[in-house]
PDB file of C-alpha atoms in Angstrom:
ATOM      1  CA  MET A   1     -14.523  65.139  15.279  1.00  0.00           C
ATOM      2  CA  ASN A   2     -15.749  62.726  18.000  1.00  0.00           C
ATOM      3  CA  ARG A   3     -17.423  59.413  16.697  1.00  0.00           C
ATOM      4  CA  TYR A   4     -19.324  57.166  18.924  1.00  0.00           C
ATOM      5  CA  VAL A   5     -19.940  53.147  18.672  1.00  0.00           C
ATOM      6  CA  GLY A   6     -21.630  51.701  21.988  1.00  0.00           C
ATOM      7  CA  ALA A   7     -19.570  53.277  24.787  1.00  0.00           C
ATOM      8  CA  MET A   8     -16.445  53.602  22.732  1.00  0.00           C
ATOM      9  CA  GLN A   9     -15.311  57.107  21.486  1.00  0.00           C
ATOM     10  CA  PHE A  10     -13.120  57.768  18.341  1.00  0.00           C
ATOM     11  CA  THR A  11     -11.672  60.933  17.546  1.00  0.00           C
ATOM     12  CA  SER A  12     -10.478  62.540  14.310  1.00  0.00           C
ATOM     13  CA  GLN A  13      -8.099  65.276  13.800  1.00  0.00           C
ATOM     14  CA  ASP A  14      -9.669  67.336  11.552  1.00  0.00           C
ATOM     15  CA  GLY A  15     -10.803  69.741  13.976  1.00  0.00           C
ATOM     16  CA  SER A  16     -14.337  70.266  12.392  1.00  0.00           C
ATOM     17  CA  PRO A  17     -17.282  71.183  14.511  1.00  0.00           C
ATOM     18  CA  ALA A  18     -19.393  68.210  16.014  1.00  0.00           C
ATOM     19  CA  SER A  19     -22.624  67.457  13.599  1.00  0.00           C
ATOM     20  CA  THR A  20     -26.139  66.925  14.812  1.00  0.00           C
ATOM     21  CA  HIS A  21     -25.390  63.485  14.109  1.00  0.00           C
ATOM     22  CA  ASP A  22     -21.988  63.613  16.070  1.00  0.00           C
ATOM     23  CA  THR A  23     -23.955  64.971  19.092  1.00  0.00           C
ATOM     24  CA  VAL A  24     -26.883  62.472  19.226  1.00  0.00           C
ATOM     25  CA  ASP A  25     -23.920  59.525  18.692  1.00  0.00           C
ATOM     26  CA  ALA A  26     -22.432  61.120  21.993  1.00  0.00           C
ATOM     27  CA  ILE A  27     -25.370  60.775  23.901  1.00  0.00           C
ATOM     28  CA  ALA A  28     -26.692  57.506  22.933  1.00  0.00           C
ATOM     29  CA  GLY A  29     -23.130  56.105  23.056  1.00  0.00           C
ATOM     30  CA  SER A  30     -22.687  57.321  26.849  1.00  0.00           C
ATOM     31  CA  THR A  31     -24.751  54.387  28.166  1.00  0.00           C
ATOM     32  CA  SER A  32     -24.184  50.591  26.823  1.00  0.00           C
ATOM     33  CA  ARG A  33     -27.800  50.200  26.286  1.00  0.00           C
ATOM     34  CA  ASP A  34     -29.387  50.101  22.959  1.00  0.00           C
ATOM     35  CA  ALA A  35     -32.835  51.376  24.129  1.00  0.00           C
ATOM     36  CA  PHE A  36     -34.109  53.329  26.854  1.00  0.00           C
ATOM     37  CA  PRO A  37     -36.998  52.358  28.981  1.00  0.00           C
ATOM     38  CA  LEU A  38     -40.336  54.405  29.210  1.00  0.00           C
ATOM     39  CA  ARG A  39     -43.061  53.614  31.468  1.00  0.00           C
ATOM     40  CA  ARG A  40     -46.428  52.814  30.059  1.00  0.00           C
ATOM     41  CA  THR A  41     -48.288  55.391  31.902  1.00  0.00           C
ATOM     42  CA  PHE A  42     -46.496  57.872  29.737  1.00  0.00           C
ATOM     43  CA  ILE A  43     -48.926  56.871  27.324  1.00  0.00           C
ATOM     44  CA  GLN A  44     -51.746  55.590  29.157  1.00  0.00           C
ATOM     45  CA  GLN A  45     -53.212  55.008  32.280  1.00  0.00           C
ATOM     46  CA  LYS A  46     -55.975  53.554  34.256  1.00  0.00           C
ATOM     47  CA  GLN A  47     -58.266  55.034  37.136  1.00  0.00           C
ATOM     48  CA  GLN A  48     -60.869  52.498  38.459  1.00  0.00           C
ATOM     49  CA  SER A  49     -60.464  50.309  35.171  1.00  0.00           C
ATOM     50  CA  ILE A  50     -61.142  53.501  33.146  1.00  0.00           C
ATOM     51  CA  SER A  51     -58.388  54.313  30.634  1.00  0.00           C
ATOM     52  CA  ILE A  52     -57.327  58.003  30.871  1.00  0.00           C
ATOM     53  CA  PRO A  53     -54.355  59.694  28.692  1.00  0.00           C
ATOM     54  CA  GLY A  54     -50.963  59.591  29.949  1.00  0.00           C
ATOM     55  CA  PRO A  55     -48.397  62.908  29.257  1.00  0.00           C
ATOM     56  CA  LEU A  56     -48.004  62.011  25.590  1.00  0.00           C
ATOM     57  CA  ALA A  57     -51.563  63.219  24.492  1.00  0.00           C
ATOM     58  CA  SER A  58     -50.469  66.534  26.069  1.00  0.00           C
ATOM     59  CA  PHE A  59     -47.449  67.137  23.562  1.00  0.00           C
ATOM     60  CA  VAL A  60     -49.622  65.959  20.655  1.00  0.00           C
ATOM     61  CA  SER A  61     -52.532  68.781  21.702  1.00  0.00           C
ATOM     62  CA  ALA A  62     -49.559  71.402  21.758  1.00  0.00           C
ATOM     63  CA  ARG A  63     -47.856  70.135  18.738  1.00  0.00           C
ATOM     64  CA  ASP A  64     -44.685  69.769  21.104  1.00  0.00           C
ATOM     65  CA  ARG A  65     -42.479  67.466  18.873  1.00  0.00           C
ATOM     66  CA  THR A  66     -39.442  69.488  20.146  1.00  0.00           C
ATOM     67  CA  ALA A  67     -40.033  69.004  23.870  1.00  0.00           C
ATOM     68  CA  LEU A  68     -40.815  65.169  22.961  1.00  0.00           C
ATOM     69  CA  LEU A  69     -37.582  64.806  21.085  1.00  0.00           C
ATOM     70  CA  LEU A  70     -35.654  66.919  24.128  1.00  0.00           C
ATOM     71  CA  TYR A  71     -37.309  64.504  26.708  1.00  0.00           C
ATOM     72  CA  PHE A  72     -36.471  61.458  24.917  1.00  0.00           C
ATOM     73  CA  LEU A  73     -32.495  62.324  24.467  1.00  0.00           C
ATOM     74  CA  ALA A  74     -32.960  63.163  28.450  1.00  0.00           C
ATOM     75  CA  LEU A  75     -34.370  59.591  28.933  1.00  0.00           C
ATOM     76  CA  THR A  76     -31.460  58.305  26.645  1.00  0.00           C
ATOM     77  CA  LYS A  77     -28.826  60.322  28.496  1.00  0.00           C
ATOM     78  CA  ALA A  78     -29.979  59.895  32.213  1.00  0.00           C
ATOM     79  CA  SER A  79     -29.326  56.153  32.408  1.00  0.00           C
ATOM     80  CA  LYS A  80     -28.050  55.788  36.055  1.00  0.00           C
ATOM     81  CA  GLU A  81     -28.633  57.604  39.406  1.00  0.00           C
ATOM     82  CA  PRO A  82     -28.905  60.414  40.024  1.00  0.00           C
ATOM     83  CA  TRP A  83     -30.891  60.520  36.718  1.00  0.00           C
ATOM     84  CA  ASP A  84     -30.002  63.696  35.743  1.00  0.00           C
ATOM     85  CA  VAL A  85     -28.170  65.378  32.779  1.00  0.00           C
ATOM     86  CA  SER A  86     -26.271  68.978  32.497  1.00  0.00           C
ATOM     87  CA  HIS A  87     -25.357  70.242  28.916  1.00  0.00           C
ATOM     88  CA  HIS A  88     -24.918  73.458  27.512  1.00  0.00           C
ATOM     89  CA  SER A  89     -28.309  74.569  25.852  1.00  0.00           C
ATOM     90  CA  ALA A  90     -26.016  74.959  22.667  1.00  0.00           C
ATOM     91  CA  VAL A  91     -25.273  71.383  22.606  1.00  0.00           C
ATOM     92  CA  TRP A  92     -28.941  70.136  22.757  1.00  0.00           C
ATOM     93  CA  ALA A  93     -29.854  72.319  20.040  1.00  0.00           C
ATOM     94  CA  ARG A  94     -27.391  71.090  17.663  1.00  0.00           C
ATOM     95  CA  ALA A  95     -28.511  67.456  18.731  1.00  0.00           C
ATOM     96  CA  LEU A  96     -31.865  68.296  17.560  1.00  0.00           C
ATOM     97  CA  GLY A  97     -30.394  69.856  14.545  1.00  0.00           C
ATOM     98  CA  LEU A  98     -31.809  73.188  14.913  1.00  0.00           C
ATOM     99  CA  PRO A  99     -30.307  76.445  13.102  1.00  0.00           C
ATOM    100  CA  ASP A 100     -27.686  78.101  14.152  1.00  0.00           C
ATOM    101  CA  PRO A 101     -27.571  76.210  17.459  1.00  0.00           C
ATOM    102  CA  THR A 102     -24.869  78.440  19.302  1.00  0.00           C
ATOM    103  CA  GLY A 103     -27.535  81.594  18.592  1.00  0.00           C
ATOM    104  CA  LEU A 104     -29.904  82.780  20.869  1.00  0.00           C
ATOM    105  CA  VAL A 105     -32.965  81.917  19.033  1.00  0.00           C
ATOM    106  CA  ALA A 106     -32.142  77.956  19.239  1.00  0.00           C
ATOM    107  CA  ARG A 107     -31.036  78.234  22.946  1.00  0.00           C
ATOM    108  CA  GLY A 108     -34.207  79.967  23.649  1.00  0.00           C
ATOM    109  CA  ARG A 109     -36.213  77.189  21.743  1.00  0.00           C
ATOM    110  CA  ILE A 110     -34.279  74.815  24.194  1.00  0.00           C
ATOM    111  CA  SER A 111     -34.963  76.518  27.428  1.00  0.00           C
ATOM    112  CA  LYS A 112     -38.532  77.279  26.567  1.00  0.00           C
ATOM    113  CA  ALA A 113     -38.888  73.289  25.794  1.00  0.00           C
ATOM    114  CA  TRP A 114     -37.286  72.349  29.202  1.00  0.00           C
ATOM    115  CA  THR A 115     -39.676  74.672  30.984  1.00  0.00           C
ATOM    116  CA  ARG A 116     -42.795  72.821  29.077  1.00  0.00           C
ATOM    117  CA  LEU A 117     -41.446  69.505  30.490  1.00  0.00           C
ATOM    118  CA  VAL A 118     -40.838  70.986  34.054  1.00  0.00           C
ATOM    119  CA  ASP A 119     -44.474  72.377  33.931  1.00  0.00           C
ATOM    120  CA  ARG A 120     -45.718  68.940  32.971  1.00  0.00           C
ATOM    121  CA  LYS A 121     -43.959  67.521  36.017  1.00  0.00           C
ATOM    122  CA  LEU A 122     -41.602  65.264  34.020  1.00  0.00           C
ATOM    123  CA  LEU A 123     -38.162  66.762  35.134  1.00  0.00           C
ATOM    124  CA  VAL A 124     -36.767  69.215  37.715  1.00  0.00           C
ATOM    125  CA  ARG A 125     -34.416  71.841  36.928  1.00  0.00           C
ATOM    126  CA  THR A 126     -31.780  73.445  38.749  1.00  0.00           C
ATOM    127  CA  ARG A 127     -28.505  75.009  38.320  1.00  0.00           C
ATOM    128  CA  ARG A 128     -25.129  73.745  38.325  1.00  0.00           C
ATOM    129  CA  ASN A 129     -21.958  75.626  37.576  1.00  0.00           C
ATOM    130  CA  ARG A 130     -24.357  78.226  35.236  1.00  0.00           C
ATOM    131  CA  LEU A 131     -25.576  75.186  33.307  1.00  0.00           C
ATOM    132  CA  ALA A 132     -29.198  73.958  33.651  1.00  0.00           C
ATOM    133  CA  GLU A 133     -29.057  70.626  35.367  1.00  0.00           C
ATOM    134  CA  LEU A 134     -32.340  68.255  34.671  1.00  0.00           C
ATOM    135  CA  THR A 135     -33.472  65.382  36.825  1.00  0.00           C
ATOM    136  CA  LEU A 136     -35.651  63.160  35.561  1.00  0.00           C
ATOM    137  CA  LEU A 137     -39.285  62.517  37.439  1.00  0.00           C
ATOM    138  CA  CYS A 138     -41.595  59.706  36.887  1.00  0.00           C
ATOM    139  CA  GLU A 139     -42.982  59.620  33.458  1.00  0.00           C
ATOM    140  CA  ASP A 140     -46.797  59.345  34.533  1.00  0.00           C
ATOM    141  CA  GLY A 141     -46.719  63.646  35.416  1.00  0.00           C
ATOM    142  CA  SER A 142     -47.642  62.722  38.724  1.00  0.00           C
ATOM    143  CA  GLY A 143     -44.404  64.757  40.018  1.00  0.00           C
ATOM    144  CA  ASP A 144     -42.750  61.556  41.729  1.00  0.00           C
ATOM    145  CA  LEU A 145     -39.295  61.112  42.044  1.00  0.00           C
ATOM    146  CA  TYR A 146     -37.717  59.036  39.151  1.00  0.00           C
ATOM    147  CA  THR A 147     -36.827  55.327  39.408  1.00  0.00           C
ATOM    148  CA  ARG A 148     -35.742  52.653  36.979  1.00  0.00           C
ATOM    149  CA  PRO A 149     -38.618  51.002  35.666  1.00  0.00           C
ATOM    150  CA  GLY A 150     -38.504  47.009  36.783  1.00  0.00           C
ATOM    151  CA  SER A 151     -41.839  46.237  34.940  1.00  0.00           C
ATOM    152  CA  GLY A 152     -44.655  47.998  33.258  1.00  0.00           C
ATOM    153  CA  PHE A 153     -42.321  49.838  30.738  1.00  0.00           C
ATOM    154  CA  ILE A 154     -41.539  49.610  26.854  1.00  0.00           C
ATOM    155  CA  ASN A 155     -38.115  50.268  25.401  1.00  0.00           C
ATOM    156  CA  ILE A 156     -37.588  52.931  22.921  1.00  0.00           C
ATOM    157  CA  PRO A 157     -34.411  51.674  20.826  1.00  0.00           C
ATOM    158  CA  HIS A 158     -31.374  53.868  20.363  1.00  0.00           C
ATOM    159  CA  ALA A 159     -32.034  53.198  16.505  1.00  0.00           C
ATOM    160  CA  LEU A 160     -34.145  56.345  16.730  1.00  0.00           C
ATOM    161  CA  TRP A 161     -31.207  58.194  17.203  1.00  0.00           C
ATOM    162  CA  THR A 162     -28.682  56.123  15.132  1.00  0.00           C
ATOM    163  CA  GLU A 163     -30.357  55.120  12.178  1.00  0.00           C
ATOM    164  CA  GLY A 164     -32.579  56.277   9.225  1.00  0.00           C
ATOM    165  CA  ALA A 165     -32.310  57.184   5.258  1.00  0.00           C
ATOM    166  CA  THR A 166     -33.751  54.462   3.300  1.00  0.00           C
ATOM    167  CA  PRO A 167     -31.910  53.248   0.187  1.00  0.00           C
ATOM    168  CA  ALA A 168     -34.191  55.271  -1.683  1.00  0.00           C
ATOM    169  CA  GLN A 169     -33.033  58.615  -0.011  1.00  0.00           C
ATOM    170  CA  GLU A 170     -29.671  57.631  -0.475  1.00  0.00           C
ATOM    171  CA  GLU A 171     -30.249  56.966  -4.258  1.00  0.00           C
ATOM    172  CA  GLU A 172     -31.712  60.523  -4.479  1.00  0.00           C
ATOM    173  CA  GLY A 173     -28.484  61.801  -3.396  1.00  0.00           C
ATOM    174  CA  ILE A 174     -29.496  63.305   0.153  1.00  0.00           C
ATOM    175  CA  ARG A 175     -26.461  63.970   2.311  1.00  0.00           C
ATOM    176  CA  PRO A 176     -26.064  63.545   5.076  1.00  0.00           C
ATOM    177  CA  PRO A 177     -28.810  60.704   5.241  1.00  0.00           C
ATOM    178  CA  LYS A 178     -31.436  61.834   7.834  1.00  0.00           C
ATOM    179  CA  ARG A 179     -31.858  59.593  10.851  1.00  0.00           C
ATOM    180  CA  TRP A 180     -35.468  58.571  11.995  1.00  0.00           C
ATOM    181  CA  PHE A 181     -35.380  61.348  14.928  1.00  0.00           C
ATOM    182  CA  GLU A 182     -34.906  64.103  12.001  1.00  0.00           C
ATOM    183  CA  LEU A 183     -37.371  61.824   9.564  1.00  0.00           C
ATOM    184  CA  LEU A 184     -40.346  61.362  11.718  1.00  0.00           C
ATOM    185  CA  THR A 185     -43.162  63.881  12.164  1.00  0.00           C
ATOM    186  CA  LEU A 186     -45.145  64.106  15.646  1.00  0.00           C
ATOM    187  CA  PRO A 187     -48.009  61.628  14.415  1.00  0.00           C
ATOM    188  CA  GLU A 188     -45.187  59.241  13.205  1.00  0.00           C
ATOM    189  CA  LEU A 189     -43.237  59.463  16.742  1.00  0.00           C
ATOM    190  CA  VAL A 190     -46.898  59.067  18.615  1.00  0.00           C
ATOM    191  CA  PHE A 191     -47.888  56.100  16.373  1.00  0.00           C
ATOM    192  CA  LEU A 192     -44.304  54.529  16.982  1.00  0.00           C
ATOM    193  CA  ILE A 193     -44.478  55.125  20.582  1.00  0.00           C
ATOM    194  CA  ILE A 194     -48.039  53.412  20.835  1.00  0.00           C
ATOM    195  CA  GLY A 195     -46.665  50.454  18.578  1.00  0.00           C
ATOM    196  CA  LEU A 196     -43.893  49.690  20.942  1.00  0.00           C
ATOM    197  CA  SER A 197     -46.622  49.173  23.801  1.00  0.00           C
ATOM    198  CA  ASN A 198     -48.263  46.573  21.970  1.00  0.00           C
ATOM    199  CA  HIS A 199     -47.499  43.025  20.501  1.00  0.00           C
ATOM    200  CA  ASN A 200     -46.665  43.236  16.618  1.00  0.00           C
ATOM    201  CA  GLY A 201     -49.885  42.557  14.786  1.00  0.00           C
ATOM    202  CA  PHE A 202     -51.979  44.780  17.215  1.00  0.00           C
ATOM    203  CA  VAL A 203     -55.198  46.196  16.537  1.00  0.00           C
ATOM    204  CA  LEU A 204     -56.048  49.774  16.970  1.00  0.00           C
ATOM    205  CA  PRO A 205     -59.282  51.271  15.714  1.00  0.00           C
ATOM    206  CA  LEU A 206     -58.722  54.649  14.813  1.00  0.00           C
ATOM    207  CA  GLU A 207     -61.921  56.017  16.028  1.00  0.00           C
ATOM    208  CA  ARG A 208     -61.064  54.840  19.518  1.00  0.00           C
ATOM    209  CA  GLY A 209     -57.839  56.977  19.723  1.00  0.00           C
ATOM    210  CA  PRO A 210     -59.443  59.510  21.753  1.00  0.00           C
ATOM    211  CA  ASP A 211     -60.846  57.217  24.337  1.00  0.00           C
ATOM    212  CA  TYR A 212     -57.796  55.064  24.686  1.00  0.00           C
ATOM    213  CA  TYR A 213     -55.094  57.647  24.573  1.00  0.00           C
ATOM    214  CA  GLY A 214     -56.355  61.034  24.238  1.00  0.00           C
ATOM    215  CA  ILE A 215     -55.107  61.271  20.474  1.00  0.00           C
ATOM    216  CA  SER A 216     -57.323  61.949  17.686  1.00  0.00           C
ATOM    217  CA  ALA A 217     -58.036  59.265  14.929  1.00  0.00           C
ATOM    218  CA  ASP A 218     -56.622  61.907  12.270  1.00  0.00           C
ATOM    219  CA  THR A 219     -53.395  62.061  14.123  1.00  0.00           C
ATOM    220  CA  LEU A 220     -53.034  57.950  14.420  1.00  0.00           C
ATOM    221  CA  TYR A 221     -54.127  57.558  10.485  1.00  0.00           C
ATOM    222  CA  ARG A 222     -51.363  60.109   9.808  1.00  0.00           C
ATOM    223  CA  GLY A 223     -48.927  58.597  12.055  1.00  0.00           C
ATOM    224  CA  SER A 224     -49.479  55.088  10.748  1.00  0.00           C
ATOM    225  CA  THR A 225     -49.622  56.243   6.830  1.00  0.00           C
ATOM    226  CA  GLY A 226     -46.256  57.827   7.376  1.00  0.00           C
ATOM    227  CA  LEU A 227     -44.587  55.207   9.038  1.00  0.00           C
ATOM    228  CA  ARG A 228     -45.579  52.859   6.387  1.00  0.00           C
ATOM    229  CA  HIS A 229     -44.456  54.987   4.005  1.00  0.00           C
ATOM    230  CA  HIS A 230     -41.046  54.880   5.702  1.00  0.00           C
ATOM    231  CA  GLU A 231     -41.215  51.268   5.533  1.00  0.00           C
ATOM    232  CA  LEU A 232     -41.253  50.689   9.430  1.00  0.00           C
ATOM    233  CA  LEU A 233     -44.661  49.684   9.490  1.00  0.00           C
ATOM    234  CA  ASP A 234     -46.711  46.795   8.119  1.00  0.00           C
ATOM    235  CA  ILE A 235     -50.409  46.900   7.966  1.00  0.00           C
ATOM    236  CA  GLN A 236     -52.237  43.927   7.174  1.00  0.00           C
ATOM    237  CA  LYS A 237     -56.245  44.179   6.559  1.00  0.00           C
ATOM    238  CA  HIS A 238     -58.082  40.842   8.037  1.00  0.00           C
ATOM    239  CA  ARG A 239     -62.053  40.374   7.589  1.00  0.00           C
ATOM    240  CA  ILE A 240     -63.911  39.304  10.641  1.00  0.00           C
ATOM    241  CA  THR A 241     -67.068  38.483  11.295  1.00  0.00           C
ATOM    242  CA  ALA A 242     -69.684  41.010  12.393  1.00  0.00           C
ATOM    243  CA  PRO A 243     -73.300  39.737  13.087  1.00  0.00           C
ATOM    244  CA  LEU A 244     -74.619  43.364  13.176  1.00  0.00           C
ATOM    245  CA  ALA A 245     -72.847  44.848  10.111  1.00  0.00           C
ATOM    246  CA  PRO A 246     -75.054  44.834   7.009  1.00  0.00           C
ATOM    247  CA  GLU A 247     -72.700  42.548   5.023  1.00  0.00           C
ATOM    248  CA  GLY A 248     -72.145  40.394   8.105  1.00  0.00           C
ATOM    249  CA  PHE A 249     -68.347  41.266   8.335  1.00  0.00           C
ATOM    250  CA  THR A 250     -66.153  43.959   8.517  1.00  0.00           C
ATOM    251  CA  PHE A 251     -62.621  44.716   7.908  1.00  0.00           C
ATOM    252  CA  GLU A 252     -59.578  45.581  10.648  1.00  0.00           C
ATOM    253  CA  ASN A 253     -56.223  46.738  10.488  1.00  0.00           C
ATOM    254  CA  ARG A 254     -53.385  44.714  12.056  1.00  0.00           C
ATOM    255  CA  TYR A 255     -50.124  46.821  12.876  1.00  0.00           C
ATOM    256  CA  THR A 256     -46.766  45.590  12.837  1.00  0.00           C
ATOM    257  CA  LEU A 257     -43.369  47.859  13.307  1.00  0.00           C
ATOM    258  CA  ARG A 258     -40.522  46.645  11.573  1.00  0.00           C
ATOM    259  CA  SER A 259     -36.572  46.978  12.147  1.00  0.00           C
ATOM    260  CA  PRO A 260     -35.010  48.762  13.277  1.00  0.00           C
ATOM    261  CA  LEU A 261     -37.863  50.107  15.539  1.00  0.00           C
ATOM    262  CA  GLU A 262     -39.721  47.239  16.273  1.00  0.00           C
ATOM    263  CA  PRO A 263     -40.367  46.177  19.755  1.00  0.00           C
ATOM    264  CA  ARG A 264     -37.564  45.028  22.011  1.00  0.00           C
ATOM    265  CA  GLU A 265     -39.346  43.051  24.241  1.00  0.00           C
ATOM    266  CA  ARG A 266     -42.993  41.009  23.802  1.00  0.00           C
ATOM    267  CA  LYS A 267     -43.371  40.109  27.379  1.00  0.00           C
ATOM    268  CA  GLY A 268     -46.547  40.229  29.321  1.00  0.00           C
ATOM    269  CA  SER A 269     -50.072  41.528  27.837  1.00  0.00           C
ATOM    270  CA  SER A 270     -50.539  44.253  25.190  1.00  0.00           C
ATOM    271  CA  ALA A 271     -50.598  47.834  26.342  1.00  0.00           C
ATOM    272  CA  GLY A 272     -53.120  48.969  23.681  1.00  0.00           C
ATOM    273  CA  ALA A 273     -56.634  49.024  24.069  1.00  0.00           C
ATOM    274  CA  PRO A 274     -58.139  48.998  27.151  1.00  0.00           C
ATOM    275  CA  GLN A 275     -60.289  45.966  28.184  1.00  0.00           C
TER     276      GLN A 275
END
């Protein structure tokens, strides 16, 4: 069994099949980075100063958690030119924890998820040595060639793949402990991504989710409450002056992501609510 720490590989001699955790460790450990970059245009774009949804909204409307995680695995693995990945479909199925990863059903789910990513113009798929080779395209869904972003991006921590399971879960005897990519629902992943595009202590009126990101208030609410349940999000309620409110004041929530999934960089302005 192979175990990865950083870019180093450790091999045991028991001959047991690799697990889901072994497989994601190998993918995350194939690069020396501790996060992968994601352009903000995946979340939100601008057209003549008007905010429009990025490709993230399409994953939500299609309830496509599988393809979102598969895309993030590709971004994690394809860390250098020519920005491509090529593994057997069973490897990707095992990485996502699909039942019977070598079976036709699981491999078919992976193939269909790749197809959906190609249809969203996030990847190009070709064939190499009987394997599907996936090459990244720009995260904005334009179909442009991928380049390593130098600005206008967020970092998604590899802790999404490598950490998880709260002490309470361990006390309940969950074995093996679940990691964050296994635990987080689609709404929770979406709120995490939006949170990473903001400074800590950010304000996000949930009812403006459709305007800002093309994502419903209900999805954002379920995402925020779920992250708080996992102790990955602090929510502080602040009273603010509101001259047109009946009481003359109202309340707003301010959100702060917690370790190990907090923002890695806080440079520049927030990419949350449009101006």
